[in-house]
Coordinates of C-alpha atoms and ligand atoms in Angstrom, one line a residue:
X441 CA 0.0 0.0 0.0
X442 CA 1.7 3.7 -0.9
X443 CA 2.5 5.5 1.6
X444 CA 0.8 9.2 2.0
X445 CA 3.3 11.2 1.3
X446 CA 4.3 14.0 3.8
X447 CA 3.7 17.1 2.1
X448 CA 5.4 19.5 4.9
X449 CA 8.5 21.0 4.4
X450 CA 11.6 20.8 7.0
X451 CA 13.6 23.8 7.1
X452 CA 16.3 25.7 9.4
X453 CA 16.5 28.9 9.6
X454 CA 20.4 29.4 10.2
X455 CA 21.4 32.2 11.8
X456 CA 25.3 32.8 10.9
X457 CA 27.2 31.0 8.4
X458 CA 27.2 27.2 7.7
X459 CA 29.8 25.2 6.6
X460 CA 30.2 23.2 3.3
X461 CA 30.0 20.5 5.1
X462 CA 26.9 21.3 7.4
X463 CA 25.2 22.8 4.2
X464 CA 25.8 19.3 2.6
X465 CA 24.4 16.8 5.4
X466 CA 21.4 19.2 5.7
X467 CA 20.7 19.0 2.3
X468 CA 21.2 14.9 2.4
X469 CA 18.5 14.6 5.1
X470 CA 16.1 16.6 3.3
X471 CA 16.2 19.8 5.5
X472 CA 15.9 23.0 3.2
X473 CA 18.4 25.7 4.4
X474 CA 17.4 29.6 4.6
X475 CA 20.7 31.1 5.9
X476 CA 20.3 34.6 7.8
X477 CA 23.8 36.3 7.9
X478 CA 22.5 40.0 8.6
X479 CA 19.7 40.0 11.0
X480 CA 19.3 43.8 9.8
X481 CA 15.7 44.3 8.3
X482 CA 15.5 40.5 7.7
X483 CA 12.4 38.8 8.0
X484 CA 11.5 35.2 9.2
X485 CA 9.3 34.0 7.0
X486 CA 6.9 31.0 8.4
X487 CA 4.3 28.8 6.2
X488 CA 1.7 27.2 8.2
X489 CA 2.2 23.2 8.3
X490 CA 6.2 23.5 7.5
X491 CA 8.2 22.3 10.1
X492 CA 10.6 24.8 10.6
X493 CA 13.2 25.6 13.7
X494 CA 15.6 28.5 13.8
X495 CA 19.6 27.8 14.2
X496 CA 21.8 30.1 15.6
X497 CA 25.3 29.6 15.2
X498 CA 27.2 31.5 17.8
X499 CA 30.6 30.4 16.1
X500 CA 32.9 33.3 15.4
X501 CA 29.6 35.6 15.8
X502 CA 30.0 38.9 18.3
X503 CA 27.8 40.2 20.9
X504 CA 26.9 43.0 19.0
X505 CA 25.4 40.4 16.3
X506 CA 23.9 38.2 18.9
X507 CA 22.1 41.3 20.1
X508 CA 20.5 41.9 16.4
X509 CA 19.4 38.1 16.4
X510 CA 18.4 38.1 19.7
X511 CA 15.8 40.7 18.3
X512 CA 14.8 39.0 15.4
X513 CA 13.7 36.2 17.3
X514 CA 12.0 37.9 19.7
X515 CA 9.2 38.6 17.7
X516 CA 9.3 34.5 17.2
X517 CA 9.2 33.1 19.9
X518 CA 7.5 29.7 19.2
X519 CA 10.0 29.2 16.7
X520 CA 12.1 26.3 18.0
X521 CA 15.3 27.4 18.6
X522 CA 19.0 25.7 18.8
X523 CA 22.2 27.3 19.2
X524 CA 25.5 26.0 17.7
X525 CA 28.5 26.7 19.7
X526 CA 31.9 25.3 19.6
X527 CA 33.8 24.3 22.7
X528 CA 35.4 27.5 23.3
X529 CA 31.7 29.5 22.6
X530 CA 30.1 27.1 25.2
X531 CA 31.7 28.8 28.2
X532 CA 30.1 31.2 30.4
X533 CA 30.9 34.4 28.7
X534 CA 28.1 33.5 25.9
X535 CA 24.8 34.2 26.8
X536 CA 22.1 31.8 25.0
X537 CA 19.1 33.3 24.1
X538 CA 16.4 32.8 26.6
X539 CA 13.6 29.8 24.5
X540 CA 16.6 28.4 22.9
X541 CA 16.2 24.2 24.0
X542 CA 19.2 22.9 23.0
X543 CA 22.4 23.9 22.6
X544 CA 25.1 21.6 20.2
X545 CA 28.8 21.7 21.3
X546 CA 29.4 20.2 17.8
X547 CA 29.7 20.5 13.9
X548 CA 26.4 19.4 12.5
X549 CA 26.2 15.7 11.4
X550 CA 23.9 13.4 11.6
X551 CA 23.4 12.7 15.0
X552 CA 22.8 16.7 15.6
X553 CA 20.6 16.5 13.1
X554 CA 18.4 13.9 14.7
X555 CA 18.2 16.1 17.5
X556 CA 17.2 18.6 15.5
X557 CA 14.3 16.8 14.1
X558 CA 13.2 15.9 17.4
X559 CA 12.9 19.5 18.0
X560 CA 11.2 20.2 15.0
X561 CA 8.4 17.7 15.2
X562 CA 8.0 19.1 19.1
X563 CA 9.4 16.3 21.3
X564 CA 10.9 19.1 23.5
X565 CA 8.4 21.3 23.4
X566 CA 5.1 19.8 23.6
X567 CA 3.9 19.8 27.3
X568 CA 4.1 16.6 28.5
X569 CA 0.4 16.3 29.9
X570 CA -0.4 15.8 26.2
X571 CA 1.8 12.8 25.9
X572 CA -0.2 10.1 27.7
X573 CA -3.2 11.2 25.4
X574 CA -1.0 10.1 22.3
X575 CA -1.5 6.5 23.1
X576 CA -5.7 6.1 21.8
X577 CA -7.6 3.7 23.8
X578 CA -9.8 2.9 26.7
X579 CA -9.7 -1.1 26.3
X580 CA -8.4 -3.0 29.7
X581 CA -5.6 -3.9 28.2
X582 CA -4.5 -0.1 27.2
X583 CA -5.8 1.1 30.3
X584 CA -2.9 -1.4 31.6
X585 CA -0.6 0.2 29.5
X586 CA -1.2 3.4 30.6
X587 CA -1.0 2.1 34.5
X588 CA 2.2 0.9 33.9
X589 CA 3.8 4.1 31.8
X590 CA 3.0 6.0 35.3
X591 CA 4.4 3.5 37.7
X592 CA 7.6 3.4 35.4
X593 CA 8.3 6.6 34.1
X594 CA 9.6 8.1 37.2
X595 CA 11.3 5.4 37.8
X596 CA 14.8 5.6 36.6
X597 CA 15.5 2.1 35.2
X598 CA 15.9 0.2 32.5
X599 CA 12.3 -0.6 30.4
X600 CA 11.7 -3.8 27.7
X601 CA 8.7 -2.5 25.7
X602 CA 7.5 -6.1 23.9
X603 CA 4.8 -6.4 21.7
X604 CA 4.2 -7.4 18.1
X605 CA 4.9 -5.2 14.9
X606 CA 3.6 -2.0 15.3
X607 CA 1.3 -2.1 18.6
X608 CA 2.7 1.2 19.8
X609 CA 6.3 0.5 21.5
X610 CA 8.0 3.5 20.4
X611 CA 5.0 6.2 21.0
X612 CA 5.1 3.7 24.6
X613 CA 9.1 4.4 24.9
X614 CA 8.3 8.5 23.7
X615 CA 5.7 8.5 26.6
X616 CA 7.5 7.3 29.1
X617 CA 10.7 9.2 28.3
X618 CA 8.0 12.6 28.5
X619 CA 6.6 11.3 31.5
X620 CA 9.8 11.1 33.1
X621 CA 11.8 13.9 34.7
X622 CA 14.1 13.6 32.2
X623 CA 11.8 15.0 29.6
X624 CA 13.6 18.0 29.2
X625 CA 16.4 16.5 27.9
X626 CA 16.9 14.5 24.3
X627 CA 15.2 11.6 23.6
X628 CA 17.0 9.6 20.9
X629 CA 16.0 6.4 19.3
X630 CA 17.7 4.3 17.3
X631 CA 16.9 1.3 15.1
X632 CA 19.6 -1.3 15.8
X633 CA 18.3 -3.4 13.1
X634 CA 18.8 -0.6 10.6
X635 CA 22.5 0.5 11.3
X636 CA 24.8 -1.5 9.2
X637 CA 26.7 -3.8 11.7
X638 CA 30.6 -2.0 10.8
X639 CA 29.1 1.5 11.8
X640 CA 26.9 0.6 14.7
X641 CA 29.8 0.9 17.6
X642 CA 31.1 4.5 15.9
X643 CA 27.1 5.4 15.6
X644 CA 26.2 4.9 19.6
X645 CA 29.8 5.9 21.1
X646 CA 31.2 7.9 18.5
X647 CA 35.1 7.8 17.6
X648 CA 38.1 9.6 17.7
X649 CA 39.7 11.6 14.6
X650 CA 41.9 9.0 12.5
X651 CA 40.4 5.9 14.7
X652 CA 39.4 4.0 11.2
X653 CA 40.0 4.6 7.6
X654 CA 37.7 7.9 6.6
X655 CA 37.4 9.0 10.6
X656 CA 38.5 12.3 10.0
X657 CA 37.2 14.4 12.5
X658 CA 36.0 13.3 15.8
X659 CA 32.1 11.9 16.2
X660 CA 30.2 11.9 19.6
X661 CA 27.8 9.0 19.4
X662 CA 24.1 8.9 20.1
X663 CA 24.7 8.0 23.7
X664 CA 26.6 11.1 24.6
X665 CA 24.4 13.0 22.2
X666 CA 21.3 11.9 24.5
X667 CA 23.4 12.8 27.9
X668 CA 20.9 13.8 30.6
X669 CA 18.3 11.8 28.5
X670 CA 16.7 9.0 27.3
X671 CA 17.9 6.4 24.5
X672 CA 15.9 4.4 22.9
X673 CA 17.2 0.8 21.4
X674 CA 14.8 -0.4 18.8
X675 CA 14.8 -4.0 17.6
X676 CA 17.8 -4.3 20.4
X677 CA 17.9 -7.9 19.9
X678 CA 19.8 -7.1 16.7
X679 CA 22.8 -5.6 18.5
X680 CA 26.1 -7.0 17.3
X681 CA 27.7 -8.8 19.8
X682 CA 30.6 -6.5 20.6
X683 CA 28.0 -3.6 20.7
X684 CA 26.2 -5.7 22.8
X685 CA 29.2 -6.0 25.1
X686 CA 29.9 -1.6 24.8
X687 CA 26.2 -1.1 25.7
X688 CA 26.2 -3.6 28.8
X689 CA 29.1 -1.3 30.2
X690 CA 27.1 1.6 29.7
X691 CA 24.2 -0.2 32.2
X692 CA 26.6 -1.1 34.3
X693 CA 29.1 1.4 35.1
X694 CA 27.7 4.5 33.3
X695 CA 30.4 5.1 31.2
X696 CA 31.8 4.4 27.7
X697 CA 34.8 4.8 25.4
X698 CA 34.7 6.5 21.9
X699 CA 36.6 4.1 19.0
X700 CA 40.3 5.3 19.1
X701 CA 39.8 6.3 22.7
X702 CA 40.7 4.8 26.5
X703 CA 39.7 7.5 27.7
X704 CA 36.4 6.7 29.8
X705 CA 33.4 8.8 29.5
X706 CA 30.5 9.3 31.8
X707 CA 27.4 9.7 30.2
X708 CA 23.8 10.1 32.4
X709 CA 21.0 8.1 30.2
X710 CA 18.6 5.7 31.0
X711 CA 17.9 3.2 28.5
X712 CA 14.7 1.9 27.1
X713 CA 14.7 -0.7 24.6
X714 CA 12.3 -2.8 22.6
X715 CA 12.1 -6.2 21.0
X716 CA 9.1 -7.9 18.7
X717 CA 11.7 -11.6 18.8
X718 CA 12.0 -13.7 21.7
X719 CA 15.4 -12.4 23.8
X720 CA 15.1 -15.3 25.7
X721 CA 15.0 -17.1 22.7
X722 CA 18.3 -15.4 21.0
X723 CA 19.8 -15.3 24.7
X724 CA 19.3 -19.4 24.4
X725 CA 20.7 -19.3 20.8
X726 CA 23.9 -17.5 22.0
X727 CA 23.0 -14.5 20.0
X728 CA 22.1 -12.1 22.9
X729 CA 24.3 -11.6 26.0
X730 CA 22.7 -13.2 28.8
X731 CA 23.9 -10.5 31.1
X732 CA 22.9 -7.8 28.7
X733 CA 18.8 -9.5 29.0
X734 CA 18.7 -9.1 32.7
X735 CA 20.1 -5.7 32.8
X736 CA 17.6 -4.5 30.0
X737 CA 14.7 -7.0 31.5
X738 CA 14.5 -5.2 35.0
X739 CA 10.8 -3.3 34.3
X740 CA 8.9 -4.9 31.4
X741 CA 6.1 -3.0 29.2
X742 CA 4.1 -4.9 26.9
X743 CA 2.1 -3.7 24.3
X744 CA -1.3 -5.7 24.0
X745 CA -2.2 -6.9 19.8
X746 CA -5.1 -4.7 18.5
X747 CA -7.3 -7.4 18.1
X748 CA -7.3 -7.9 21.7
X749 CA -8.0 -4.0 22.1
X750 CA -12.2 -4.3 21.9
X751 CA -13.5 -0.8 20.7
X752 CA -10.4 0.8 20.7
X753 CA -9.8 0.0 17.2
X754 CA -13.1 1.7 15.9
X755 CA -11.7 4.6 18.5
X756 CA -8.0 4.8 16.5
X757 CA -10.0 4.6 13.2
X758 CA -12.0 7.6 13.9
X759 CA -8.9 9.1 15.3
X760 CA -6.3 8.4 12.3
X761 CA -9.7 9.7 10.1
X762 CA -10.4 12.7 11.8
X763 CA -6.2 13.5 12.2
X764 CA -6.3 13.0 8.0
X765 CA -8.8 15.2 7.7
X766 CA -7.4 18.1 9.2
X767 CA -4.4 17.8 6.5
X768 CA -6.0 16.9 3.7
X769 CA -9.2 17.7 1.9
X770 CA -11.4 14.4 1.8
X771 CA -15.4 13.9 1.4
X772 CA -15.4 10.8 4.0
X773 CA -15.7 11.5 7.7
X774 CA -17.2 8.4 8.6
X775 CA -17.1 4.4 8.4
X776 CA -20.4 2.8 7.8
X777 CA -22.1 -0.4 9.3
X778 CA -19.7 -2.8 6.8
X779 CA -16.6 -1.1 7.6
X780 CA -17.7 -0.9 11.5
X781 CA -17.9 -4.7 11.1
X782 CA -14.9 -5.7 9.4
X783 CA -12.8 -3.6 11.5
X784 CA -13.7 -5.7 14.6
X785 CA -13.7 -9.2 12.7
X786 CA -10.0 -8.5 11.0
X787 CA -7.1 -10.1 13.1
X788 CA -4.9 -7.0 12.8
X789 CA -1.2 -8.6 12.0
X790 CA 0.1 -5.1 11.5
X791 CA -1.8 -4.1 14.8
X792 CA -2.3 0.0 15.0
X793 CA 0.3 0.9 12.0
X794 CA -2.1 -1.5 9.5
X795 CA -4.8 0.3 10.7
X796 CA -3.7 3.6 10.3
X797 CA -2.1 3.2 7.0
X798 CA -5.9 1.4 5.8
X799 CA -7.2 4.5 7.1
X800 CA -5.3 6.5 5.0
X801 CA -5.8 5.1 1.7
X802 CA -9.9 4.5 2.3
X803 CA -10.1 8.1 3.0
X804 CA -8.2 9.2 -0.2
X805 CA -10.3 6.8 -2.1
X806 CA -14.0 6.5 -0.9
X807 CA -15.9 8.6 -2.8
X808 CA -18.8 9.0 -0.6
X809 CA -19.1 10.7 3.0
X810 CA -19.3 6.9 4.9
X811 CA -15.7 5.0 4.1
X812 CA -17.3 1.0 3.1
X813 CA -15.6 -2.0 3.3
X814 CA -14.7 -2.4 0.2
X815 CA -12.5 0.9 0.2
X816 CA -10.8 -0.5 3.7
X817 CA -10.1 -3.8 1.8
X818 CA -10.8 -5.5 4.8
X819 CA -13.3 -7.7 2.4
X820 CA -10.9 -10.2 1.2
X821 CA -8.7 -9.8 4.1
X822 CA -11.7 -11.3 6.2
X823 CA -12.9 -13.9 3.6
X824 CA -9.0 -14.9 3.5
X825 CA -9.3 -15.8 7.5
X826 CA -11.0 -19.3 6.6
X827 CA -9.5 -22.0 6.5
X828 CA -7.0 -22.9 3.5
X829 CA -8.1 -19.6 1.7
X830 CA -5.6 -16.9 0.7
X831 CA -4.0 -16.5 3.7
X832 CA -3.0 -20.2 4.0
X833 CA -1.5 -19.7 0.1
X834 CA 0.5 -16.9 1.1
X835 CA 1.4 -18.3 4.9
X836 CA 2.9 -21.8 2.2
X837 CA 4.5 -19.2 0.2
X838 CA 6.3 -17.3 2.6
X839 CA 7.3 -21.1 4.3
X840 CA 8.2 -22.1 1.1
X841 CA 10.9 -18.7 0.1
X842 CA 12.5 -18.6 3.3
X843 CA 13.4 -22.6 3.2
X844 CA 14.5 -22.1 -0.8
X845 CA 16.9 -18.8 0.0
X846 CA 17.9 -20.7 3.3
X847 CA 19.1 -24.2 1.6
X848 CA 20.4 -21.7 -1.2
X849 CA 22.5 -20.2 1.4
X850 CA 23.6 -22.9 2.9
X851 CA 21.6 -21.3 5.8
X852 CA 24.0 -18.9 6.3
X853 CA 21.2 -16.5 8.5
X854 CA 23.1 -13.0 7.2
X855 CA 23.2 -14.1 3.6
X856 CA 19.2 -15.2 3.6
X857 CA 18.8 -11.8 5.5
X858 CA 20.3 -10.0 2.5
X859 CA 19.0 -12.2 -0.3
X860 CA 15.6 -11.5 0.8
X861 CA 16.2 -7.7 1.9
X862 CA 14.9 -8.2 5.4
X863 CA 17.1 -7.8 8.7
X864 CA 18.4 -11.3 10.6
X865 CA 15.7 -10.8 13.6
X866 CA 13.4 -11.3 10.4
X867 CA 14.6 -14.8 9.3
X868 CA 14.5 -15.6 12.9
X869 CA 11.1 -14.7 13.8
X870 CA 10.0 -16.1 10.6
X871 CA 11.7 -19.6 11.1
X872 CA 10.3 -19.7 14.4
X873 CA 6.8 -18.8 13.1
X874 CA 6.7 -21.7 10.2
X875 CA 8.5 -24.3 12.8
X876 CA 11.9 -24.1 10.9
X877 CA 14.9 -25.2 13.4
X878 CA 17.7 -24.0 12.6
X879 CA 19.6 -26.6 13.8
X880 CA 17.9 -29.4 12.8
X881 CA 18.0 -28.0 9.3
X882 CA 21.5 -27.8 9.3
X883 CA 22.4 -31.2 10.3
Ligands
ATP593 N1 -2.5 3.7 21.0 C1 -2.1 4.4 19.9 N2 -2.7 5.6 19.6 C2 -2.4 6.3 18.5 N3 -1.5 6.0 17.6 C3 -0.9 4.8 17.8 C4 -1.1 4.0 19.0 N4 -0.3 2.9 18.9 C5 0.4 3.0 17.8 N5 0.1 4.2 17.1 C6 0.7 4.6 15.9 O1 0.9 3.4 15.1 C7 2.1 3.5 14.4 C8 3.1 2.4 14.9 O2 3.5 2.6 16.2 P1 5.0 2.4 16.7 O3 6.0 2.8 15.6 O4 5.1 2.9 18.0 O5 4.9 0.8 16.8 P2 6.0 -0.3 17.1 O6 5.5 -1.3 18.0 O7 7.3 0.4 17.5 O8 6.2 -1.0 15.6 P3 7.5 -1.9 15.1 O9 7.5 -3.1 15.9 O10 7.1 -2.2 13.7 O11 8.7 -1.0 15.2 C9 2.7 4.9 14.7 O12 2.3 5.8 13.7 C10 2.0 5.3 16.0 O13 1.9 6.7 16.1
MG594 MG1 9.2 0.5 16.5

């Protein structure tokens, strides 16, 4: 199903002058750049729905120029701001400007700019009593949920947010980062199963200049980056071993070493982190530290499947509809009795994110006020339910590719992984869900 595309623009407003570099990784992410040199009868222009924060780079910039900027934002002041400093700027003797959130001791790269975006879609500034009311629902089960986000969040300790494909763990891991008194500082996740495994140590604790080939300028990594904050480990169960080993000393001890570094750094996060596989499971497979499990395993959240959520999927239809509506301009603003229906009946595989992505597309297509069935495609996906219907064809089919590209592979795990363009949790989960040992297999 196509995604709806975001239509809203990202830009910074720098203040100051970017580097070549900064101008390029900016431009990589997709952020447009306005550069403001001369505050002096400049004007910040804002269009509604863009998501747009205000940099200002205090490097090599005077008080008296501070003072002009200082005034040009001043007649912004909901514009998220961050400063840019260097090490030198970041002493006393420079005076931030009063709503500035964040202030980066650092070149921008990529990990800046992921605080940046946090910024910009209002992780640090929405107030926090609005967090709990992102998670949709009044079911039991997320009424547990929510019980257990308030007993944990000011509890500074390690969360395990389980649950199946997209039931809500990272909004979960976002709440309880907001509801924690650490909401004021960065939250940061990070999708282990997405960072290729050579750059995942120099991504979370950063390196020293020259520590590899093409390290040439020292990188802080996402922990330090998230100092004073949360960090969220997505898919943690596909953590590298010697990551695995880095991160268990950063539970332990607090600290950490940057590649090309024995210098030991102290860094103040708490860690939450996620899993849709088994950890026991890999822990008994010998591909997750033991040690590692009970450190991350000390409060546990799990995220309850839609399909055992009652009326809170007709609630997060209604929701998703009404949120599409406000962006785009659609006739339907309503499900009727057939859609009502098969939205209970369906068993949800892709929990909330199916739903909302359904919602999406029946909204762009129903051509009537009441969105149908039909325009849900939730028909067939019911019919398909029984028996050895469509969903048993595909269940055989997707048996009978991972066996083919795993005796192809000579069930070598990382090859089938990239062969089939999914990550090595994947092949896991998915041998464990069509009975496929591993072992046995192999012998
Ligand atoms: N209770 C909820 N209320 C509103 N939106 C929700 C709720 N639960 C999930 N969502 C939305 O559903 C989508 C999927 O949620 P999220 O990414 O947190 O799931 P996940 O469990 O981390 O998924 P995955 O396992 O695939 O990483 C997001 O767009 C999220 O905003
Ligand atoms: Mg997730």
């Amino acid at each position: 199903m196509a995604a709806v595309p975001d239509i809203r623009k990202r830009c910074i407003i720098w203040l100051g002058n970017p580097g070549s570099h900064e101008r390029e990784v900016l431009a990589a992410a997709g952020w447009e750049l306005r550069v403001v040199e001369d505050a002096r009868g400049a004007r910040i222009g804002l269009r509604g729905g863009d998501q747009v924060a205000a940099l200002v780079d205090l490097r090599g910039n005077d008080p008296a120029w501070l003072a002009e900027m200082r005034d040009l934002l001043s007649r912004h002041p909901d514009l998220p701001l961050v400063a840019l400093c260097t090490a030198v700027d970041s002493g006393d003797d420079v005076e931030l400007p009063g709503n500035c959130l964040l202030a980066l001791h650092e070149p921008l790269d990529l990990s800046q700019i992921r605080r940046l975006q946090q910024i910009v879609e209002g992780d640090h500034i929405r107030p926090s009593s609005q967090q709990g009311d992102c998670l949709i629902g009044d079911s039991p089960a997320l009424l547990q949920v929510r019980a257990n986000l308030n007993k944990f969040a000011p509890v500074d300790l390690p969360v395990l947010v389980t649950g199946e494909t997209g039931t809500g763990k990272e909004l979960a891991a976002r709440a309880l980062h907001e509801l924690s008194p650490r909401r004021g500082g960065p939250f940061i996740a990070i999708n282990c199963g997405a960072l290729p495994p050579n750059l995942v140590q120099a991504e979370l604790f950063g390196h020293e200049r020259g520590a590899f080939t093409g390290a040439s300028a020292r990188r802080i990594g996402l922990f330090e980056s998230a100092d004073g904050g949360t960090v969220f480990l997505d898919e943690v169960g596909d953590l590298p071993l010697d990551a695995q080993t880095n991160l268990l000393r950063v539970l332990q001890e607090g600290t950490l070493e940057r590649i090309g570094s024995r210098q030991s750094i102290r860094v103040d996060v708490r860690v939450l982190a996620a899993t849709h596989v088994d950890l026991e499971e890999a822990v008994a497979q010998g591909r997750f530290r033991q040690d590692l499990f009970y450190r991350l395993d000390v409060l546990r959240l799990h995220m309850p499947p839609l399909r055992d959520r009652g009326n809170d999927v007709e609630l997060l239809a209604k929701h998703f509809l009404a949120q599409f509506r406000e962006q785009h301009r659609v006739r339907a603003r309503g499900f009727d009795a057939t859609a009502r229906r098969q939205l209970h009946a369906h068993r949800w595989p892709g929990n909330v994110r199916e739903l909302l992505n359904r919602v999406r597309r029946a909204a762009v297509v129903s051509e009537g006020e009441l969105i149908d069935a039909k325009a849900l495609q939730l028909q067939q996906a019911v019919s398909a339910d029984d028996g050895d219907g469509l969903d048993g064809r595909r269940v055989h089919a997707e048996r009978e590719a991972i066996l083919t590209t795993l005796r192809d592979t000579g069930f070598n795990v990382s090859e089938c992984a990239r062969r089939l363009r999914v990550s090595r949790v994947t092949v896991y989960r998915l041998c464990k869900k069509h009975q496929l040992e591993l072992e046995a297999l192999r012998t």
